[in-house]
Short mmCIF file of N, CA and C and ligand atoms in Angstrom, two decimals:
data_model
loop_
_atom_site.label_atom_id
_atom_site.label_comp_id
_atom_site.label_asym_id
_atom_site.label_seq_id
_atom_site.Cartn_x
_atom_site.Cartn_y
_atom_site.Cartn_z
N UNK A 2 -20.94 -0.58 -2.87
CA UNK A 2 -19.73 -1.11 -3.53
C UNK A 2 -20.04 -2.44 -4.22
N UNK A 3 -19.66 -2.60 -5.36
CA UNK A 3 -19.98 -3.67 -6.27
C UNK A 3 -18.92 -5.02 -5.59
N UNK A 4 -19.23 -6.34 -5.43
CA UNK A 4 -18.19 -6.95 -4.78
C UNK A 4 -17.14 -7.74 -5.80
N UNK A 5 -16.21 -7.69 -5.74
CA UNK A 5 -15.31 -8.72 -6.54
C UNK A 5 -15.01 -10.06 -6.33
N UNK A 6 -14.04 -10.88 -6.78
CA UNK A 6 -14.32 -12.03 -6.38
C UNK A 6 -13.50 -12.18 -4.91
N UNK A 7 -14.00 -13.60 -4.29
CA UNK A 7 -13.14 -13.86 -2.88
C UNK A 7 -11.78 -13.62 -3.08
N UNK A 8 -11.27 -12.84 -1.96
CA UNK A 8 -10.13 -12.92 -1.29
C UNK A 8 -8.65 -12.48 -2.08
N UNK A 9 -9.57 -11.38 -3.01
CA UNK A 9 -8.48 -10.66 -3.99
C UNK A 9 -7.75 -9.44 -3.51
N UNK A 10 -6.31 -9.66 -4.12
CA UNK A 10 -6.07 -8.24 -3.54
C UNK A 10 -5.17 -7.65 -4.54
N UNK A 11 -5.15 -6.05 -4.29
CA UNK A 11 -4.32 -4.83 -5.13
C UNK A 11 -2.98 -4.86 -4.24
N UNK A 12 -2.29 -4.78 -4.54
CA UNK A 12 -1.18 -4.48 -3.91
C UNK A 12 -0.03 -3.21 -4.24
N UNK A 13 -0.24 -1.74 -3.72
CA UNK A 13 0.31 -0.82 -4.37
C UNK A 13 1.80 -1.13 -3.32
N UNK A 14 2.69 -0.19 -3.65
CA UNK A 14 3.80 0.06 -3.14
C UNK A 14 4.43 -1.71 -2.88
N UNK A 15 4.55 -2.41 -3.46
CA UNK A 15 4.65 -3.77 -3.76
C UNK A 15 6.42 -4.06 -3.50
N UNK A 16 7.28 -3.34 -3.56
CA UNK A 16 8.68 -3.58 -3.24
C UNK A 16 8.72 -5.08 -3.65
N UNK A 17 9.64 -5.60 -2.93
CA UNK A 17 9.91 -7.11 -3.19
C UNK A 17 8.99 -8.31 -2.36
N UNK A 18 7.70 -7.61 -1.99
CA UNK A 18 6.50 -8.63 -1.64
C UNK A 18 6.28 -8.86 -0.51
N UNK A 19 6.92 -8.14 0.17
CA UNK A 19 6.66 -9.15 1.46
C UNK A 19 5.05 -8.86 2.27
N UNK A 20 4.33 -7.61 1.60
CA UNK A 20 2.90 -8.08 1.91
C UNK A 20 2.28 -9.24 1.52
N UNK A 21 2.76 -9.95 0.19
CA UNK A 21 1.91 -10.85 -0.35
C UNK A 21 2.36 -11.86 0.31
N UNK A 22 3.83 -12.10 0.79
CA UNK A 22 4.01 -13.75 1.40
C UNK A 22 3.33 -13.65 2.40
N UNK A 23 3.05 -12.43 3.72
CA UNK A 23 1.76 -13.02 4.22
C UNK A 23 0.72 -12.99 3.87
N UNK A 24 0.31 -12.24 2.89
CA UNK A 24 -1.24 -12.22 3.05
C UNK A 24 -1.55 -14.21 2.34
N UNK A 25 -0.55 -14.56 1.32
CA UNK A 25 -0.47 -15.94 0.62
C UNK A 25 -0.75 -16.55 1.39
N UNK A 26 0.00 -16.92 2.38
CA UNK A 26 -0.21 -17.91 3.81
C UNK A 26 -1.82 -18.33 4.29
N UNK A 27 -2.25 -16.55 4.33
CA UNK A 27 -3.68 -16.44 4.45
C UNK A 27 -4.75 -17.09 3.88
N UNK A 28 -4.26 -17.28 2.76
CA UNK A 28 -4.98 -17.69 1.24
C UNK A 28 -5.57 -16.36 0.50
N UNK A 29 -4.83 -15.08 0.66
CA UNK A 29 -5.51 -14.18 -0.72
C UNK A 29 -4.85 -14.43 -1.94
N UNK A 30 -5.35 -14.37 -2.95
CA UNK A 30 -4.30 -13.93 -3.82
C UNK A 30 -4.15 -12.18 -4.51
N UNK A 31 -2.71 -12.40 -5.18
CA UNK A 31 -2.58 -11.08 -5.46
C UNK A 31 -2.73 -10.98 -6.70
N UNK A 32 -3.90 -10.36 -7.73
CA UNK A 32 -4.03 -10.20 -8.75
C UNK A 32 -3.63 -8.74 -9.34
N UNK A 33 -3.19 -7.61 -8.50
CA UNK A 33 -2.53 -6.46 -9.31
C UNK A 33 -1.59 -6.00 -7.78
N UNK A 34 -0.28 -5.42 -8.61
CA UNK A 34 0.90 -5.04 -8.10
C UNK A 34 1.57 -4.28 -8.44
N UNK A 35 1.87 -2.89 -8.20
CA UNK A 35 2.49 -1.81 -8.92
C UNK A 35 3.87 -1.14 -7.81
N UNK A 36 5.01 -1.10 -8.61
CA UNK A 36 5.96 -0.34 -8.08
C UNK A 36 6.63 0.36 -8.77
N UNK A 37 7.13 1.75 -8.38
CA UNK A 37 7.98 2.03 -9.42
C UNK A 37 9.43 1.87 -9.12
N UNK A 38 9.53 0.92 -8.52
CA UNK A 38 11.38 0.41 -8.30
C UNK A 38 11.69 -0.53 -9.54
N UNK A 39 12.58 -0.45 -10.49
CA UNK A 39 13.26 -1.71 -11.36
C UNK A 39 13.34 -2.61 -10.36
N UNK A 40 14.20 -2.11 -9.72
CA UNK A 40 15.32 -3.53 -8.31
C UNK A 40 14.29 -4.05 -8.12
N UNK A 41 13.12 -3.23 -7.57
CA UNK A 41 12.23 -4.18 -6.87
C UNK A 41 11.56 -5.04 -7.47
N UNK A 42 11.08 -4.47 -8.58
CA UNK A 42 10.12 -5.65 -9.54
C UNK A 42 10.55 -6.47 -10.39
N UNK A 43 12.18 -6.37 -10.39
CA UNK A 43 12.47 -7.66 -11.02
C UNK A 43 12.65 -8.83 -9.57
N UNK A 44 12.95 -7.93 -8.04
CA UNK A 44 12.70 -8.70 -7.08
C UNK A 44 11.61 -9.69 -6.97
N UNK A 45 10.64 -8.76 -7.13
CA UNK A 45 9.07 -9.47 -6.64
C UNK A 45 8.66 -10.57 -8.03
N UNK A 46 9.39 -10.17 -9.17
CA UNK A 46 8.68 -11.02 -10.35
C UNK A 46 9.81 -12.05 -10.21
N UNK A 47 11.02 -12.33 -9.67
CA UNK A 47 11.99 -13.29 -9.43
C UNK A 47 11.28 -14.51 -8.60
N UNK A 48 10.68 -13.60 -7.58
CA UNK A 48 10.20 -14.64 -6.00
C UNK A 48 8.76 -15.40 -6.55
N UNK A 49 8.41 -14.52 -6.99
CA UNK A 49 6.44 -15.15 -7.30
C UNK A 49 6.09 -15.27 -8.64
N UNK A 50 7.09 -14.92 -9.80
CA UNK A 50 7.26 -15.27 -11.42
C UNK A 50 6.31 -14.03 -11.66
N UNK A 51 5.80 -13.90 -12.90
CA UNK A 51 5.16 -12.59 -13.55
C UNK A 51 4.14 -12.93 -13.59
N UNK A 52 3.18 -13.21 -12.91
CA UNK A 52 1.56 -12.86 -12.78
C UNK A 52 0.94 -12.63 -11.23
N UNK A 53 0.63 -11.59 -10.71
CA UNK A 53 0.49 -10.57 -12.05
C UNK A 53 2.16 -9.79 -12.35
N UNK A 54 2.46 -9.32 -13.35
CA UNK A 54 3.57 -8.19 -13.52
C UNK A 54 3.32 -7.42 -12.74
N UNK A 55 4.49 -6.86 -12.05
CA UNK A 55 4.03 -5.66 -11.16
C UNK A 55 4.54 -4.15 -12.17
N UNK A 56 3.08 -3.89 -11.94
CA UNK A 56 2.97 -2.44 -12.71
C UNK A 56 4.06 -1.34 -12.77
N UNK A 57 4.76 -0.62 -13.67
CA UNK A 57 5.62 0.18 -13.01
C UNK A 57 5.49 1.64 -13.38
N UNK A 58 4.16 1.86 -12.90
CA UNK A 58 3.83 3.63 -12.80
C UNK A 58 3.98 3.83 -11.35
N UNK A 59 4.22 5.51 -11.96
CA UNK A 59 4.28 6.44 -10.24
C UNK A 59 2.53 6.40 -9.81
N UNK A 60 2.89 6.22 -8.83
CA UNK A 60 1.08 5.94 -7.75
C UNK A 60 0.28 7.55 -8.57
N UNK A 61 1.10 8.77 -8.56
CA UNK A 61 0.35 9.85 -9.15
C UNK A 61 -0.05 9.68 -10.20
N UNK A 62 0.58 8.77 -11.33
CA UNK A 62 0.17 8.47 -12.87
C UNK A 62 -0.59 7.84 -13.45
N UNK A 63 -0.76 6.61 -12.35
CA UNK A 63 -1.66 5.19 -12.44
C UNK A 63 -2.56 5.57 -12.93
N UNK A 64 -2.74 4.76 -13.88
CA UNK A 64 -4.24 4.78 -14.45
C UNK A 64 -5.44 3.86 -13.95
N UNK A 65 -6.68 4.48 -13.69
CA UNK A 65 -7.29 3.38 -12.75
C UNK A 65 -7.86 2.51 -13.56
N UNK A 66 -8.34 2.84 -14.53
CA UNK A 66 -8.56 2.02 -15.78
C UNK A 66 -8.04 0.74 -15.91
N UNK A 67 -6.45 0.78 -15.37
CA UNK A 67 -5.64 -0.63 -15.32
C UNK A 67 -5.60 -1.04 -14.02
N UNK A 68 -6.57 -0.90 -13.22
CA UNK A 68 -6.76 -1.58 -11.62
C UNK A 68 -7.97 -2.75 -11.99
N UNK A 69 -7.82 -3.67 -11.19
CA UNK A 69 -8.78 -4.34 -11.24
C UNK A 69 -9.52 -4.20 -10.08
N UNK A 70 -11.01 -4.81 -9.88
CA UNK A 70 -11.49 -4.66 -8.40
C UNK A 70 -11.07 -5.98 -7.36
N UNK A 71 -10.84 -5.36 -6.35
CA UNK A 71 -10.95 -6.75 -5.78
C UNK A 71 -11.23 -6.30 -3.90
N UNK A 72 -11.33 -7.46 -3.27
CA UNK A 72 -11.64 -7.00 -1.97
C UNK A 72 -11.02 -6.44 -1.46
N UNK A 73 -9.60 -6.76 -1.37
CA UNK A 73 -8.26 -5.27 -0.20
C UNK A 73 -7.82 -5.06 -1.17
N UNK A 74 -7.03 -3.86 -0.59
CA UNK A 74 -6.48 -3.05 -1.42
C UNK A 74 -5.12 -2.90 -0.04
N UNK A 75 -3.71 -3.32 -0.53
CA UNK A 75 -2.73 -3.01 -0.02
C UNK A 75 -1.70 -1.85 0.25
N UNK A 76 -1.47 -0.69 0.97
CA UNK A 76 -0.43 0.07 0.28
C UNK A 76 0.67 0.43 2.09
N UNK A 77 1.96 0.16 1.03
CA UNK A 77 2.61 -0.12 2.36
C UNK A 77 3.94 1.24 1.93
N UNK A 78 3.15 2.33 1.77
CA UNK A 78 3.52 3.72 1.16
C UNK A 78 4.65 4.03 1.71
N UNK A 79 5.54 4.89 1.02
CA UNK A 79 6.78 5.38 1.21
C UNK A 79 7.33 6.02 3.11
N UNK A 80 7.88 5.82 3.88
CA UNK A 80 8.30 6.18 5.03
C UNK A 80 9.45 7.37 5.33
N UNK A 81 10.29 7.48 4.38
CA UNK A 81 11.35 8.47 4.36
C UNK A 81 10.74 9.82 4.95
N UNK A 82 9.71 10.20 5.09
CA UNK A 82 9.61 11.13 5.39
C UNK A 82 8.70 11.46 6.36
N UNK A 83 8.00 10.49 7.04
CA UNK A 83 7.48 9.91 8.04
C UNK A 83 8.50 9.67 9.19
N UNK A 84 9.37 8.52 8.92
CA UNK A 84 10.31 8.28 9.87
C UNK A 84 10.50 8.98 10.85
N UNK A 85 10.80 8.59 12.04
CA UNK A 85 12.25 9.40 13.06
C UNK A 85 13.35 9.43 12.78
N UNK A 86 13.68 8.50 11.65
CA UNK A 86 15.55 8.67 11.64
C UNK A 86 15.44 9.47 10.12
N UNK A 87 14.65 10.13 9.66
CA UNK A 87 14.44 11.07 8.55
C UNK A 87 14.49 12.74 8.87
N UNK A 88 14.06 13.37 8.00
CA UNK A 88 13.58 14.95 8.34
C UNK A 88 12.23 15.18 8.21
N UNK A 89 11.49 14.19 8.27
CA UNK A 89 9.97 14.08 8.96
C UNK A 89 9.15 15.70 8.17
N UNK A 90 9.44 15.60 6.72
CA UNK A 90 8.78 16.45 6.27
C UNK A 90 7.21 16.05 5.83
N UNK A 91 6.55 14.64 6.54
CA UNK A 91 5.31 14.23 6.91
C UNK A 91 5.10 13.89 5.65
N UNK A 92 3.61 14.05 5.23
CA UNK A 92 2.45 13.60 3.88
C UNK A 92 2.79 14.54 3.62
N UNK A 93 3.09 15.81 3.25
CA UNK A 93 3.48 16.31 1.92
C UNK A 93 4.84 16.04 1.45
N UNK A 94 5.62 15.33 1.97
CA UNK A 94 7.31 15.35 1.59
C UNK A 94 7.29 14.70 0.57
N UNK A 95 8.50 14.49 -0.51
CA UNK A 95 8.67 14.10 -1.50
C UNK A 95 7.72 12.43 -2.34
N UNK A 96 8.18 11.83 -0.56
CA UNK A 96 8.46 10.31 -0.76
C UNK A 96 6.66 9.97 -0.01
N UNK A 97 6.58 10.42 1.04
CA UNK A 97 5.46 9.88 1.59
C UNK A 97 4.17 10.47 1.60
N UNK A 98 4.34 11.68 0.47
CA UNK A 98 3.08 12.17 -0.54
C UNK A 98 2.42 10.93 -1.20
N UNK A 99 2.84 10.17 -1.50
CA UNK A 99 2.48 8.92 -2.34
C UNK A 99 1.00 8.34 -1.76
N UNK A 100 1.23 8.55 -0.28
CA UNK A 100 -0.29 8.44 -0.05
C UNK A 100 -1.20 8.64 -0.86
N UNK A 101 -0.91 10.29 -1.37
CA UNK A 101 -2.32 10.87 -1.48
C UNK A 101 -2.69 10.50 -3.15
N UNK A 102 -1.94 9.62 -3.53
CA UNK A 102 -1.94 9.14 -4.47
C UNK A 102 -2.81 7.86 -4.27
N UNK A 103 -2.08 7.23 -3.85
CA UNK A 103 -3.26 6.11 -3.35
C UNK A 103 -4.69 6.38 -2.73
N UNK A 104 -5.18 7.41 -2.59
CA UNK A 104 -6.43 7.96 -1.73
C UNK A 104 -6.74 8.39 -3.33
N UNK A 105 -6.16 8.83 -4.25
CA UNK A 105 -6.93 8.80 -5.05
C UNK A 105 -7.23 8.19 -6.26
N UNK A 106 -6.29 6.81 -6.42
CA UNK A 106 -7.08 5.69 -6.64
C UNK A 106 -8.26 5.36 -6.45
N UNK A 107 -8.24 5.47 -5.04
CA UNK A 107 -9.55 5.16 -4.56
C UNK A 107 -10.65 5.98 -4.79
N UNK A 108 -10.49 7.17 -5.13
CA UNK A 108 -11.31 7.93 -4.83
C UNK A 108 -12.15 7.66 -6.67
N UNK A 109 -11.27 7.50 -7.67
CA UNK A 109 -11.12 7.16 -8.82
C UNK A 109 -12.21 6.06 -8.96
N UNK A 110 -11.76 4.65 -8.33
CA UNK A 110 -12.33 3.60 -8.93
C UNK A 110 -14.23 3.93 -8.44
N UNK A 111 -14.58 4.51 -7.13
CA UNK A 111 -16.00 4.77 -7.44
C UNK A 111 -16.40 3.59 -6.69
N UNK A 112 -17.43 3.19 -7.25
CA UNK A 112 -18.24 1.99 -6.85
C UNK A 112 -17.43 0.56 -6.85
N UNK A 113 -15.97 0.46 -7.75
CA UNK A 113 -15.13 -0.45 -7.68
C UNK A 113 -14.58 -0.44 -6.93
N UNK A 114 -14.49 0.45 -5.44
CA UNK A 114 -13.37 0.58 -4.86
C UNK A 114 -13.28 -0.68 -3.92
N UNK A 115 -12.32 -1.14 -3.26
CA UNK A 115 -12.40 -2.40 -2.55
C UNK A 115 -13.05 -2.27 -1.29
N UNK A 116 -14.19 -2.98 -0.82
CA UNK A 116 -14.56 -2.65 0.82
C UNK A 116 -13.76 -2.95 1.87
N UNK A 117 -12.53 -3.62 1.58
CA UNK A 117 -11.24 -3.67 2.36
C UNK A 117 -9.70 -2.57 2.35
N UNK A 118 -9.26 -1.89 3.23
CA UNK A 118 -8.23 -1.53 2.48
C UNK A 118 -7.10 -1.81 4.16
N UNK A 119 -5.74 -1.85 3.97
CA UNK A 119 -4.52 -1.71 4.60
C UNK A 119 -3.52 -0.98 4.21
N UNK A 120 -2.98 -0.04 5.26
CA UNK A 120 -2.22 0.96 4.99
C UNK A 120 -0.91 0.05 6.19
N UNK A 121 0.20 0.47 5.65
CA UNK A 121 1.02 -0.27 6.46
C UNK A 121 1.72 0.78 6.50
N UNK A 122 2.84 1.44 8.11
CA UNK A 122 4.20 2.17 7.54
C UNK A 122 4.44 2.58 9.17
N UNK A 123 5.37 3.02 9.27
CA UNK A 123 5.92 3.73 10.69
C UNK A 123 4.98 4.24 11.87
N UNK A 124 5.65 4.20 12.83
CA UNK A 124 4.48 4.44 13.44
C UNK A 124 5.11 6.33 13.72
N UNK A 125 5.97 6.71 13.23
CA UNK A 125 6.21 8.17 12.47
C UNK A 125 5.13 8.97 12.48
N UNK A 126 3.63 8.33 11.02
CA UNK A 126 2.98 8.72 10.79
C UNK A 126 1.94 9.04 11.72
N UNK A 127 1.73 8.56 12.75
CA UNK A 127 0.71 9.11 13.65
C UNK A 127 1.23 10.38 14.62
N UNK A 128 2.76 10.70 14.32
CA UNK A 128 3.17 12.01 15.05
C UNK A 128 3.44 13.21 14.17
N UNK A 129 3.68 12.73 12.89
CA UNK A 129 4.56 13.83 12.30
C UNK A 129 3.21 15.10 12.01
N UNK A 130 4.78 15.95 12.38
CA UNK A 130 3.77 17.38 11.86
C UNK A 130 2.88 17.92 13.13
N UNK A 131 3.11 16.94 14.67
CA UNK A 131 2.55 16.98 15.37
C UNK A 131 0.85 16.51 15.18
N UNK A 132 1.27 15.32 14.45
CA UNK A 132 -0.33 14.62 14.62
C UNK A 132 -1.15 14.98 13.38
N UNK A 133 -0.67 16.42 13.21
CA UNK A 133 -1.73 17.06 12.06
C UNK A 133 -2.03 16.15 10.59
N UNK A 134 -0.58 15.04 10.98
CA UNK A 134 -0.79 14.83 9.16
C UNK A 134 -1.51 13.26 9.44
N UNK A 135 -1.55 12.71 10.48
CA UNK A 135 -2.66 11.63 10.97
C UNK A 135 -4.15 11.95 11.16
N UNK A 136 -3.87 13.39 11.29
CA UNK A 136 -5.30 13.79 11.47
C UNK A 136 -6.17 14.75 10.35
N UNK A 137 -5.10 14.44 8.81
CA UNK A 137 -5.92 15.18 7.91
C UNK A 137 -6.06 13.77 6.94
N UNK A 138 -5.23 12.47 7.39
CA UNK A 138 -5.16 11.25 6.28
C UNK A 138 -6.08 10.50 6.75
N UNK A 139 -6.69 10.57 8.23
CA UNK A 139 -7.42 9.13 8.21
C UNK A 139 -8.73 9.42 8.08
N UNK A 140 -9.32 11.20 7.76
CA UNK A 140 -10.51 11.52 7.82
C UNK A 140 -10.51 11.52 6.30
N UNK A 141 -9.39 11.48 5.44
CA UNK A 141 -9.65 10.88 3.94
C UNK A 141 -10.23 9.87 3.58
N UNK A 142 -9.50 8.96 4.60
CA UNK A 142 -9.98 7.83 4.34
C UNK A 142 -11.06 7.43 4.30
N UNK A 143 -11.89 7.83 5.64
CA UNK A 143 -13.51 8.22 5.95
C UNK A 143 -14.03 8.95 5.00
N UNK A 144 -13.55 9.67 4.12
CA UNK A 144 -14.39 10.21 3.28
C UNK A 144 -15.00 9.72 2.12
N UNK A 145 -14.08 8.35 2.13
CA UNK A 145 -14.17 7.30 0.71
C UNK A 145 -14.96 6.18 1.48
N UNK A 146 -15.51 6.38 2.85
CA UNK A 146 -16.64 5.26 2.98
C UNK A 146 -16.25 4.25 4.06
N UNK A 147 -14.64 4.43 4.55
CA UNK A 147 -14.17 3.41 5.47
C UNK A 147 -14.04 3.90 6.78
N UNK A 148 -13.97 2.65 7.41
CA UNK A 148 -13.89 3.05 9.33
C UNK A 148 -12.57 2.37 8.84
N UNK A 149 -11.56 3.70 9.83
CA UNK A 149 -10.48 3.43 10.17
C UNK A 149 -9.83 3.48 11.35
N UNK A 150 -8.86 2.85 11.62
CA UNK A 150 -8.24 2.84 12.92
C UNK A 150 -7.02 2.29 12.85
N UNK A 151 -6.25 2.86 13.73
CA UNK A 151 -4.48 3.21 13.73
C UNK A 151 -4.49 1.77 14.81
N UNK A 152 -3.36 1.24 14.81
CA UNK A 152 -2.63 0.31 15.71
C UNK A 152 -1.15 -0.32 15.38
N UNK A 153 -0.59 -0.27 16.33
CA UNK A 153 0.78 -0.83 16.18
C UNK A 153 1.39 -2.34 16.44
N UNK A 154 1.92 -2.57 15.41
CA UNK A 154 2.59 -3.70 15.40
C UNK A 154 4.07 -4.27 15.59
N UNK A 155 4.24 -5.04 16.90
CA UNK A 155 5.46 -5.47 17.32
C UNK A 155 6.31 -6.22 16.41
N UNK A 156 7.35 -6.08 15.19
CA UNK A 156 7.26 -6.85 14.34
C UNK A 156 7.96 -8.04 15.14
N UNK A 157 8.86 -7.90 16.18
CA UNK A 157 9.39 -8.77 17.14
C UNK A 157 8.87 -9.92 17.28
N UNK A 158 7.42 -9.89 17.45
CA UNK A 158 6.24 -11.18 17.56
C UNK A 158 6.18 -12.19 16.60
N UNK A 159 7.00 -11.91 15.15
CA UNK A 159 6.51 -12.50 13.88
C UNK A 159 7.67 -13.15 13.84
N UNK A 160 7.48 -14.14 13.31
CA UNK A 160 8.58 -15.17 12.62
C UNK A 160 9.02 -14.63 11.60
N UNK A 161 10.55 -14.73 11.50
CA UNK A 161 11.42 -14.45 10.70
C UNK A 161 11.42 -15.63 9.07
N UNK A 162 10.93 -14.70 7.66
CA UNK A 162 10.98 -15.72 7.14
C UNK A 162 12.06 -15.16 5.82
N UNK A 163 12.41 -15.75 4.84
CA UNK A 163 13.53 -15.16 4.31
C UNK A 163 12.79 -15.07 2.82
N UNK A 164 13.71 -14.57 1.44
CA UNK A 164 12.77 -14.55 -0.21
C UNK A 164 14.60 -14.94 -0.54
N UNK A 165 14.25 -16.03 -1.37
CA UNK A 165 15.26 -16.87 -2.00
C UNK A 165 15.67 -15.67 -3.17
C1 SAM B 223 8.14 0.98 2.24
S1 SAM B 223 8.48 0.36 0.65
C2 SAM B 223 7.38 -1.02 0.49
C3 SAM B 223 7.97 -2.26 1.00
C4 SAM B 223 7.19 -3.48 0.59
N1 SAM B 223 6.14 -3.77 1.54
C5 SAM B 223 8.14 -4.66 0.41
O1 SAM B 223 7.75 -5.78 0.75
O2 SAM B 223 9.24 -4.46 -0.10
C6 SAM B 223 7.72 1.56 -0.41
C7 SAM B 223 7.71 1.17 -1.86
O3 SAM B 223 7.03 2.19 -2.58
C8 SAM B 223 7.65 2.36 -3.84
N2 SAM B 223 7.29 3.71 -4.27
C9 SAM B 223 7.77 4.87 -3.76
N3 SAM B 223 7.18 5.92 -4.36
C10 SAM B 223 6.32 5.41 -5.27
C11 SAM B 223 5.42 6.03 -6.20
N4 SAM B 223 5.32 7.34 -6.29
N5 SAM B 223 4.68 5.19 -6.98
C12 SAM B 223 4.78 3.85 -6.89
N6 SAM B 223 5.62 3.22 -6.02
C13 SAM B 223 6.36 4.01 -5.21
C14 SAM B 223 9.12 2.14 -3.57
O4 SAM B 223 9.81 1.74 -4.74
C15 SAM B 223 9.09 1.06 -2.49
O5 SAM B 223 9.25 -0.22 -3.03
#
């Protein structure tokens, strides 16, 4: 993998940011951001101004051409259909197919791809479908070169912070 510069990141499924206010804290910055919500991206370009613009293609359409490289790669992918309080029609359902969109970004950029990546979303996804659909996404992931591993997060633990 070719390296990009320090402490860059992609940020797909970008809603109104709230991956980037932490990862900011951290010190990454976010140099690409794509959603296809209006609401949201006039959200996220309200809170953090327009650079970068957040992109507004469907994750299936993206062109990788307009990705840049950088070290992580963010995607905090659709849940509706993951969920428990949904109809848990898993990774192929309408909304949380979007994955496999993002897997093939990756699969796309090649030697650009980031040697970092984070998947964020319910912890849904490690049951639905009875496991099967945790256990056909994270050997994708492995197939593009990464060690992965599932863990859950108490969001309870985190400080409550607010977007003006
Ligand atoms: C779980 S939310 C992400 C929340 C985000 N972390 C935030 O801070 O708001 C999923 C996001 O994916 C976007 N989305 C859903 N399907 C998409 C698709 N096919 N292509 C691009 N974005 C999509 C939605 O508009 C939504 O903002």
């Amino acid at each position: 993998m070719l390296m990009p510069p320090a402490l860059t990141v992609a940020e797909y499924f970008a809603g109104i940011g709230l991956m980037r206010l932490g990862l900011e804290e951290a010190g990454w910055t976010t140099v690409f951001a794509n959603d296809l919500d209006a609401k949201k991206r006039e959200r996220y370009e309200h809170h953090f101004g327009c650079s970068p613009a957040v992109t507004p293609d469907d994750i299936h359409l993206l062109d990788v051409k307009h990705v840049p490289s950088t070290i992580l790669a963010t995607a905090s992918f659709p849940c509706n259909d993951l969920s428990l309080a949904g109809a848990r029609r898993g990774l192929s359902g309408e909304h949380s197919s979007a994955f496999w969109g993002f897997i093939r970004i990756l699969e796309e950029m090649g030697a650009r791809r980031p040697p970092l990546i984070l998947l964020e979303n319910v912890t849904g996804l490690l049951t639905s479908n009875d496991g099967a659909d945790s256990r056909e996404a994270l050997p994708a992931v492995n197939r593009l070169g990464y060690n992965v591993d599932a863990f859950i997060m108490d969001a309870t633990r985190f400080r409550l912070f607010s977007l003006s």
